[in-house]
Coordinates of C-alpha atoms in Angstrom, one line a residue:
Chain A
M1 CA -22.9 -52.8 -4.8
D2 CA -26.5 -51.3 -5.9
K3 CA -26.9 -48.1 -7.2
K4 CA -28.0 -45.5 -4.8
I5 CA -29.8 -42.0 -5.7
K6 CA -27.5 -39.2 -4.4
V7 CA -29.2 -35.9 -3.8
L8 CA -27.4 -32.6 -3.4
I9 CA -29.5 -30.3 -0.6
A10 CA -28.3 -26.7 -1.1
K11 CA -29.5 -23.2 0.4
P12 CA -28.6 -20.5 -2.4
G13 CA -28.1 -17.0 -1.7
L14 CA -28.6 -14.9 1.7
D15 CA -30.9 -16.9 3.8
G16 CA -30.4 -18.4 7.4
H17 CA -33.5 -20.5 7.4
D18 CA -32.0 -24.3 7.1
R19 CA -34.6 -26.0 9.4
G20 CA -36.6 -27.1 5.9
A21 CA -33.4 -28.1 4.3
K22 CA -32.0 -30.2 7.2
V23 CA -35.4 -32.0 7.6
I24 CA -35.6 -33.0 3.9
A25 CA -31.9 -33.9 3.9
R26 CA -32.8 -36.5 6.9
G27 CA -36.0 -37.7 5.5
L28 CA -33.8 -38.5 2.2
K29 CA -31.2 -40.4 4.1
E30 CA -33.9 -42.4 6.2
A31 CA -35.4 -43.3 2.8
G32 CA -32.0 -44.7 1.8
M33 CA -30.7 -41.9 -0.3
E34 CA -27.1 -40.4 -0.2
V35 CA -27.6 -37.0 0.9
V36 CA -24.8 -34.3 0.6
Y37 CA -25.4 -31.2 2.5
T38 CA -23.9 -28.4 1.7
G39 CA -25.0 -25.9 4.4
L40 CA -25.8 -22.0 4.1
R41 CA -25.4 -19.5 1.6
Q42 CA -24.2 -21.0 -1.2
T43 CA -23.4 -19.3 -4.4
P44 CA -24.8 -20.9 -7.8
E45 CA -21.1 -21.8 -8.6
Q46 CA -20.9 -23.5 -5.7
I47 CA -23.8 -25.4 -5.9
V48 CA -23.1 -26.6 -9.6
R49 CA -19.5 -27.4 -8.9
S50 CA -20.6 -29.7 -5.8
A51 CA -23.2 -31.3 -7.9
V52 CA -20.8 -31.8 -10.8
Q53 CA -18.0 -33.3 -8.4
E54 CA -20.5 -35.4 -6.3
D55 CA -22.0 -36.7 -9.8
V56 CA -25.6 -36.6 -8.0
D57 CA -29.0 -37.2 -9.6
V58 CA -31.0 -34.7 -8.0
I59 CA -30.3 -31.1 -6.7
G60 CA -32.9 -29.9 -4.2
L61 CA -32.7 -26.2 -3.5
S62 CA -34.3 -24.8 -0.3
I63 CA -35.0 -21.0 -0.5
L64 CA -37.2 -18.5 2.0
S65 CA -35.5 -15.3 0.8
G66 CA -37.6 -14.6 -1.9
A67 CA -34.5 -14.6 -4.4
H68 CA -35.5 -17.5 -6.2
T69 CA -36.3 -16.1 -9.4
H70 CA -32.8 -14.2 -9.2
L71 CA -30.9 -17.2 -8.2
F72 CA -32.7 -20.5 -9.9
P73 CA -31.9 -18.9 -13.5
E74 CA -28.2 -18.8 -12.9
I75 CA -27.7 -22.2 -11.3
M76 CA -29.4 -23.7 -14.3
K77 CA -27.5 -21.8 -16.7
R78 CA -24.4 -23.0 -15.0
L79 CA -25.6 -26.6 -15.1
E80 CA -26.1 -26.3 -18.5
E81 CA -22.4 -24.9 -19.4
S82 CA -21.3 -27.8 -17.2
D83 CA -23.2 -30.2 -19.4
R84 CA -25.0 -31.6 -16.7
E85 CA -28.7 -30.5 -17.5
D86 CA -29.5 -34.2 -17.0
I87 CA -29.5 -33.6 -13.1
K88 CA -33.2 -33.3 -11.9
V89 CA -33.5 -29.7 -10.0
I90 CA -36.4 -29.5 -7.4
A91 CA -37.3 -26.5 -5.4
G92 CA -39.0 -25.9 -1.8
G93 CA -39.0 -23.2 0.9
I94 CA -41.4 -19.9 0.3
I95 CA -41.8 -19.7 -3.3
P96 CA -45.1 -18.0 -4.2
E97 CA -47.4 -20.0 -6.3
G98 CA -47.2 -17.1 -8.9
D99 CA -43.8 -18.0 -9.7
H100 CA -44.1 -21.6 -10.1
K101 CA -44.8 -21.2 -13.9
E102 CA -41.5 -19.5 -14.6
L103 CA -39.7 -21.8 -12.5
K104 CA -41.1 -24.8 -14.3
E105 CA -40.6 -23.2 -17.8
L106 CA -36.9 -22.7 -16.5
G107 CA -36.4 -26.5 -15.7
I108 CA -37.3 -26.7 -12.4
E109 CA -38.8 -30.4 -12.2
A110 CA -41.2 -29.3 -9.2
V111 CA -41.7 -27.0 -6.6
F112 CA -42.7 -28.3 -3.0
Q113 CA -44.6 -25.9 -0.6
P114 CA -44.5 -26.1 3.2
G115 CA -46.4 -28.8 4.5
T116 CA -45.5 -31.4 2.0
P117 CA -45.1 -34.9 3.6
I118 CA -41.5 -36.1 2.8
S119 CA -43.1 -39.2 1.5
E120 CA -44.2 -37.2 -1.4
I121 CA -40.9 -36.1 -2.3
V122 CA -39.1 -39.4 -1.8
E123 CA -41.7 -41.0 -4.4
F124 CA -41.3 -38.1 -7.0
I125 CA -37.3 -38.2 -6.7
E126 CA -37.6 -42.4 -7.0
K127 CA -39.7 -42.1 -10.0
E128 CA -37.7 -39.4 -11.4
V129 CA -34.5 -41.2 -11.3
K130 CA -35.5 -44.4 -12.1
Chain B
M1 CA -18.9 -42.1 -23.4
T2 CA -19.1 -44.3 -20.4
N3 CA -18.7 -47.2 -22.6
D4 CA -15.5 -46.5 -24.1
I5 CA -12.7 -47.0 -21.5
E6 CA -9.8 -45.6 -23.5
K7 CA -11.7 -42.4 -23.9
L8 CA -12.7 -42.4 -20.2
Y9 CA -9.0 -42.8 -19.4
A10 CA -7.9 -39.9 -21.5
E11 CA -10.6 -37.8 -20.3
I12 CA -9.8 -38.2 -16.4
Q13 CA -6.1 -37.9 -17.2
K14 CA -6.9 -34.5 -19.0
G15 CA -8.8 -33.7 -15.6
N16 CA -12.1 -33.5 -17.1
E17 CA -14.5 -32.9 -13.7
N18 CA -17.6 -34.6 -15.2
I19 CA -16.0 -37.6 -16.2
I20 CA -13.7 -37.9 -13.1
A21 CA -17.0 -37.9 -11.1
Q22 CA -19.1 -40.0 -13.3
A23 CA -15.8 -42.5 -13.3
I24 CA -16.0 -42.6 -9.1
S25 CA -19.8 -43.4 -9.6
M26 CA -19.3 -46.2 -11.7
V27 CA -16.8 -47.5 -9.5
E28 CA -18.8 -47.1 -6.5
D29 CA -21.8 -48.7 -8.0
G30 CA -19.9 -51.4 -9.2
T31 CA -20.7 -51.4 -12.8
K32 CA -18.9 -53.7 -15.4
N33 CA -17.6 -50.3 -17.1
G34 CA -16.3 -49.3 -13.9
L35 CA -14.8 -52.7 -13.4
K36 CA -13.0 -52.4 -16.8
L37 CA -11.6 -48.6 -16.3
M38 CA -10.3 -49.9 -12.8
K39 CA -8.2 -52.8 -14.6
K40 CA -6.7 -50.4 -16.8
I41 CA -5.6 -47.9 -14.0
Y42 CA -4.1 -50.3 -11.7
K43 CA -1.5 -51.4 -14.4
N44 CA -0.8 -47.7 -15.2
V45 CA -1.1 -45.3 -12.3
E46 CA 1.1 -44.6 -9.6
P47 CA -1.1 -43.4 -6.6
A48 CA -0.6 -39.8 -5.3
Y49 CA 0.7 -39.1 -1.5
M50 CA -2.6 -40.1 0.7
V51 CA -2.9 -38.4 3.7
G52 CA -5.7 -39.7 6.1
I53 CA -7.5 -37.3 8.6
S54 CA -9.2 -39.1 11.5
G55 CA -10.8 -38.4 14.9
P56 CA -14.2 -38.1 16.5
P57 CA -17.1 -36.4 15.3
G58 CA -16.9 -32.6 16.1
S59 CA -13.5 -32.8 16.4
G60 CA -12.7 -30.1 13.4
K61 CA -11.5 -32.8 10.6
S62 CA -13.2 -31.1 7.9
T63 CA -12.3 -27.6 8.9
L64 CA -8.6 -28.6 9.4
T65 CA -9.0 -30.4 5.9
Q66 CA -9.7 -27.0 4.4
R67 CA -6.9 -25.2 6.1
I68 CA -4.2 -27.6 5.0
V69 CA -5.3 -27.8 1.4
Q70 CA -5.3 -23.9 1.7
L71 CA -1.7 -24.4 2.4
W72 CA -1.0 -26.7 -0.4
R73 CA -2.6 -24.5 -3.0
K74 CA -0.2 -22.0 -2.0
Q75 CA 2.7 -24.3 -3.4
N76 CA 0.5 -24.9 -6.3
K77 CA -0.3 -28.4 -5.5
K78 CA -3.7 -29.9 -6.5
V79 CA -5.4 -31.8 -4.1
G80 CA -8.1 -34.3 -4.3
I81 CA -10.5 -34.9 -1.1
I82 CA -12.6 -38.3 -0.4
A83 CA -14.8 -37.2 2.3
I84 CA -16.3 -40.4 4.0
D85 CA -19.6 -40.4 6.2
P86 CA -21.3 -43.9 7.5
T87 CA -24.0 -45.5 6.0
S88 CA -27.0 -46.1 8.0
H89 CA -27.6 -49.5 9.0
F90 CA -31.1 -49.3 9.2
S91 CA -32.0 -47.2 5.9
G92 CA -28.9 -47.9 3.7
G93 CA -29.0 -44.1 3.3
A94 CA -26.1 -41.4 4.5
L95 CA -26.0 -38.0 4.8
L96 CA -22.8 -36.5 3.7
G97 CA -21.9 -33.3 5.7
D98 CA -18.1 -32.7 5.3
R99 CA -18.8 -30.0 2.6
V100 CA -20.1 -27.5 4.8
R101 CA -17.0 -26.8 6.4
M102 CA -14.6 -26.5 3.0
N103 CA -16.8 -23.8 1.3
E104 CA -13.6 -21.6 1.1
I105 CA -11.8 -24.3 -1.0
S106 CA -15.3 -25.4 -2.9
T107 CA -14.9 -23.4 -6.1
D108 CA -10.6 -23.4 -6.4
P109 CA -10.5 -25.2 -10.1
N110 CA -7.4 -27.3 -8.3
V111 CA -9.2 -28.9 -5.5
F112 CA -11.8 -31.9 -6.1
I113 CA -14.2 -32.7 -3.3
R114 CA -16.2 -36.2 -3.1
S115 CA -18.0 -37.1 -0.4
M116 CA -18.6 -40.9 -0.2
A117 CA -20.6 -43.3 2.1
T118 CA -19.1 -46.1 3.8
R119 CA -21.6 -48.5 2.0
G120 CA -20.0 -51.7 2.9
S121 CA -23.2 -54.3 3.3
L122 CA -21.4 -56.8 5.7
G123 CA -18.5 -55.4 7.3
G124 CA -15.5 -55.0 5.4
L125 CA -14.2 -51.7 3.7
N126 CA -15.4 -50.1 0.7
S127 CA -13.0 -50.9 -2.1
S128 CA -14.2 -48.0 -4.3
I129 CA -12.1 -45.8 -1.5
Y130 CA -8.7 -46.7 -3.1
D131 CA -10.1 -47.0 -6.7
T132 CA -11.2 -43.4 -6.1
V133 CA -7.6 -42.4 -5.1
L134 CA -6.3 -44.1 -8.1
I135 CA -8.8 -42.1 -10.3
F136 CA -7.6 -38.7 -8.3
S137 CA -4.3 -40.2 -9.1
L138 CA -4.6 -40.6 -13.2
A139 CA -6.2 -36.8 -12.9
G140 CA -2.8 -35.4 -11.5
F141 CA -3.6 -34.9 -8.1
D142 CA -0.4 -34.4 -5.9
Y143 CA -2.0 -34.9 -2.4
I144 CA -5.3 -37.0 -1.8
I145 CA -6.8 -36.6 1.6
I146 CA -9.0 -39.0 3.1
E147 CA -11.3 -37.9 5.5
T148 CA -13.2 -40.0 7.8
V149 CA -14.6 -40.5 11.2
G150 CA -12.3 -42.2 13.6
V151 CA -14.6 -44.8 15.4
G152 CA -14.5 -48.4 15.0
Q153 CA -12.6 -51.0 12.8
N154 CA -14.1 -49.9 9.8
E155 CA -12.7 -46.4 10.0
I156 CA -9.2 -47.8 11.1
D157 CA -9.2 -50.1 8.1
I158 CA -9.6 -46.6 6.0
V159 CA -7.2 -44.6 7.6
K160 CA -4.5 -47.5 7.5
L161 CA -4.6 -46.9 3.5
A162 CA -3.1 -43.4 3.8
D163 CA 0.8 -43.1 3.9
T164 CA 0.7 -40.3 6.8
T165 CA -2.3 -40.4 9.1
V166 CA -3.3 -37.7 10.8
F167 CA -5.4 -38.2 14.1
V168 CA -7.4 -35.3 15.4
T169 CA -8.8 -34.8 19.0
V170 CA -9.9 -32.4 21.3
P171 CA -9.4 -31.2 24.7
E172 CA -12.5 -32.8 25.8
A173 CA -12.1 -36.1 24.6
G174 CA -11.7 -37.9 28.1
D175 CA -8.5 -39.1 30.0
E176 CA -6.0 -41.5 28.4
I177 CA -8.0 -44.6 29.1
Q178 CA -10.6 -43.0 26.7
A179 CA -7.8 -41.8 24.4
Y180 CA -6.5 -45.2 24.5
K181 CA -9.8 -47.2 23.9
A182 CA -10.2 -45.5 20.9
G183 CA -7.8 -47.8 19.3
L184 CA -6.8 -45.2 16.7
M185 CA -3.9 -44.1 19.1
E186 CA -2.1 -47.0 17.2
V187 CA -2.4 -45.7 13.7
G188 CA -1.6 -42.2 14.2
D189 CA 1.5 -40.9 12.5
I190 CA 0.8 -37.0 13.7
F191 CA -1.8 -36.4 16.6
V192 CA -3.4 -33.2 16.7
V193 CA -5.1 -31.5 19.8
N194 CA -7.8 -29.1 17.8
K195 CA -9.5 -26.1 20.0
S196 CA -6.3 -25.2 21.2
D197 CA -8.6 -22.3 22.8
R198 CA -10.4 -24.6 25.1
P199 CA -9.4 -25.4 28.8
N200 CA -7.0 -28.4 29.3
S201 CA -5.9 -28.2 25.9
Q202 CA -2.2 -28.6 27.1
Q203 CA -3.1 -31.4 29.2
M204 CA -4.5 -33.4 26.3
V205 CA -1.3 -32.5 24.6
L206 CA 0.9 -33.9 27.5
T207 CA -1.6 -36.9 27.7
I208 CA -0.9 -38.0 24.2
E209 CA 2.6 -37.3 24.3
Q210 CA 2.9 -39.8 27.1
L211 CA 0.9 -42.1 25.3
V212 CA 2.9 -42.2 22.0
S213 CA 6.0 -42.5 23.8
F214 CA 4.9 -46.0 25.1
K215 CA 4.5 -46.8 20.9
D216 CA 7.0 -49.5 19.3
E217 CA 10.3 -48.6 20.8
D218 CA 12.3 -49.9 17.8
K219 CA 10.3 -47.7 15.4
E220 CA 12.3 -44.6 14.5
W221 CA 9.1 -42.4 13.8
K222 CA 8.1 -40.3 17.1
P223 CA 4.2 -39.1 16.2
P224 CA 4.6 -35.3 17.0
V225 CA 1.4 -33.6 18.8
I226 CA 0.5 -30.8 17.4
S227 CA -1.7 -28.1 19.3
T228 CA -4.2 -26.4 16.6
N229 CA -7.1 -23.9 16.3
A230 CA -8.3 -24.6 13.0
L231 CA -10.9 -21.5 13.1
K232 CA -8.5 -19.3 13.9
N233 CA -5.8 -20.7 11.9
K234 CA -3.2 -21.6 14.3
G235 CA -1.0 -24.5 13.9
I236 CA -1.9 -25.6 10.4
S237 CA 1.7 -24.9 9.0
D238 CA 3.0 -27.4 11.8
I239 CA 0.7 -30.1 10.5
K240 CA 1.8 -29.5 6.9
D241 CA 5.6 -29.6 7.7
W242 CA 5.2 -32.7 9.9
I243 CA 3.4 -34.2 6.9
T244 CA 6.5 -33.5 4.7
K245 CA 8.6 -34.9 7.4
H246 CA 6.8 -38.0 7.6
H247 CA 6.9 -38.4 3.8
D248 CA 10.5 -37.9 3.6
Y249 CA 11.0 -40.4 6.6
L250 CA 8.7 -43.5 4.7
L251 CA 11.0 -42.4 1.7
D252 CA 14.0 -42.6 3.1
N253 CA 13.4 -46.0 5.2
K254 CA 12.0 -47.5 2.3
L255 CA 8.7 -47.7 3.7
L256 CA 6.7 -45.9 1.4
K257 CA 6.9 -48.9 -0.8
E258 CA 6.1 -51.2 2.0
N259 CA 2.9 -49.2 3.0
R260 CA 1.6 -49.4 -0.8
K261 CA 2.1 -53.2 -0.6
Q262 CA -0.1 -53.6 2.3
V263 CA -2.6 -51.2 0.8
I264 CA -2.7 -53.7 -2.3
K265 CA -2.9 -56.8 0.3
A266 CA -6.1 -55.4 2.0
Q267 CA -7.7 -54.1 -1.4
M268 CA -7.1 -57.9 -2.2
I269 CA -8.8 -59.2 0.7
N270 CA -11.8 -56.8 0.3
L271 CA -12.4 -57.8 -3.1
M272 CA -12.6 -61.5 -2.1
E273 CA -14.9 -60.7 1.0
K274 CA -16.8 -58.8 -1.5
T275 CA -16.7 -61.4 -3.8
L276 CA -18.0 -64.2 -1.1
N277 CA -20.5 -62.0 0.2
E278 CA -22.2 -61.1 -3.1
K279 CA -21.9 -64.8 -4.6
Y280 CA -22.4 -67.0 -1.3
I281 CA -23.5 -65.1 1.5
K282 CA -26.1 -62.8 0.1
P283 CA -28.2 -65.5 -1.8
I284 CA -28.1 -67.6 1.6
L285 CA -29.9 -64.4 3.2
E286 CA -32.1 -63.6 0.8
D287 CA -33.0 -67.3 0.2
E288 CA -36.7 -67.8 1.5
K289 CA -35.6 -70.7 3.8
F290 CA -32.9 -68.7 5.8
P291 CA -35.6 -67.3 8.5
E292 CA -36.3 -71.0 9.2
H293 CA -32.9 -71.7 10.1
I294 CA -33.1 -69.2 12.8
E295 CA -36.6 -70.6 14.1
Q296 CA -35.0 -74.0 14.4
I297 CA -31.8 -72.8 16.1
Y298 CA -34.0 -70.8 18.5
D299 CA -35.9 -73.7 19.1
K300 CA -33.0 -75.8 19.9
K301 CA -33.5 -78.3 17.4
K302 CA -30.4 -77.1 15.4
D303 CA -26.9 -75.0 16.4
P304 CA -25.4 -72.6 14.0
Y305 CA -22.2 -74.2 13.7
S306 CA -23.6 -77.1 12.1
T307 CA -26.0 -75.1 9.8
V308 CA -23.2 -73.0 8.6
E309 CA -21.3 -75.9 7.8
E310 CA -24.5 -77.5 6.0
L311 CA -25.1 -74.1 4.2
M312 CA -21.5 -73.4 2.9
P313 CA -20.0 -76.8 2.6
F314 CA -16.5 -75.8 1.9
D315 CA -13.6 -78.5 2.8

């Protein structure tokens, strides 16, 4: 059996807007990836533990609440504590451009803005995971 | 790390989550080291008690799984969950969404949830499901839940692995003919009618009770039909108790051993089919001449029987 790219799509924190996350999950599935969808209101602990147990290649964080600079550092810290800094983390949702630099310094590989074609995300993941 | 089989084995035994997760991936991806690891595990590990939970989409399997696990956790049992969702035949991808309904147990240190896609490319069962059961068993889990959507032969093959199979349905699932058609009725050891607050739930219980009363007269086990409401946490302890009763029944009648041998046989068939697919069928399908055969058969110049005899000259 061939190796498949496995992605965790998670929505951290208090944020009920899951349309975007579901669209991405479906898009990645249709691109041939195995997508674990964890649902709404996940804590950093839940997200990292799921990523570890599922042994994913990529975590996709969708956030529209504005709490990214608060929640993402905690996720990255826990990934490091779990010895899984090798898992790539990408983000999307409503994330002001002024924050992108800070998130990249934190280790987030890419921040996708609303309107990004799914093909672009697929391409990015395929390139990163290879 | 993943090259040292002895080390891998020891870390799994210690319960190292990273290593357990990565070992499952190795087996899923069919890597050489995954194979070496499994050869060692098969000779050393006794499988933990396997409970299959199956039923139509949306019947509440994941929610029930979570509730049952919560009861086992009160008894200090460690539980591994294999949550299976189908692979798309079109894209080869899969959407694995069972975790959505298991948030209350997802951070419990003694619960390990692994989502898995069916993958199996040309039909047949994904052999890595049983391999994952054994990896969990090595890691010291007391119970292993295998959760899968109950439609189609593939799923029936998956639930047949389990020592106890719980079949979940809902009041709206249709009349007795629908229930009977689904085929899974024949493999259930315990039946659950979930969403008991909905209209006609008692009628569904009676319908299934009638159906299962026709089952093998000479079998001593009479499958119970349990009414539950997973969201409101009603009837769950009945399921847990019946699982224990079924376990005792299998032990008392020496049937557990028999089931485990059936599983080994099924696993042998899987592996033989997989080998046949990969070594013989796949190269034929991928051969650039393969579409020509189809054209010629379509044009009535050949027939599929002689073509296969020519392509696979076994005798």
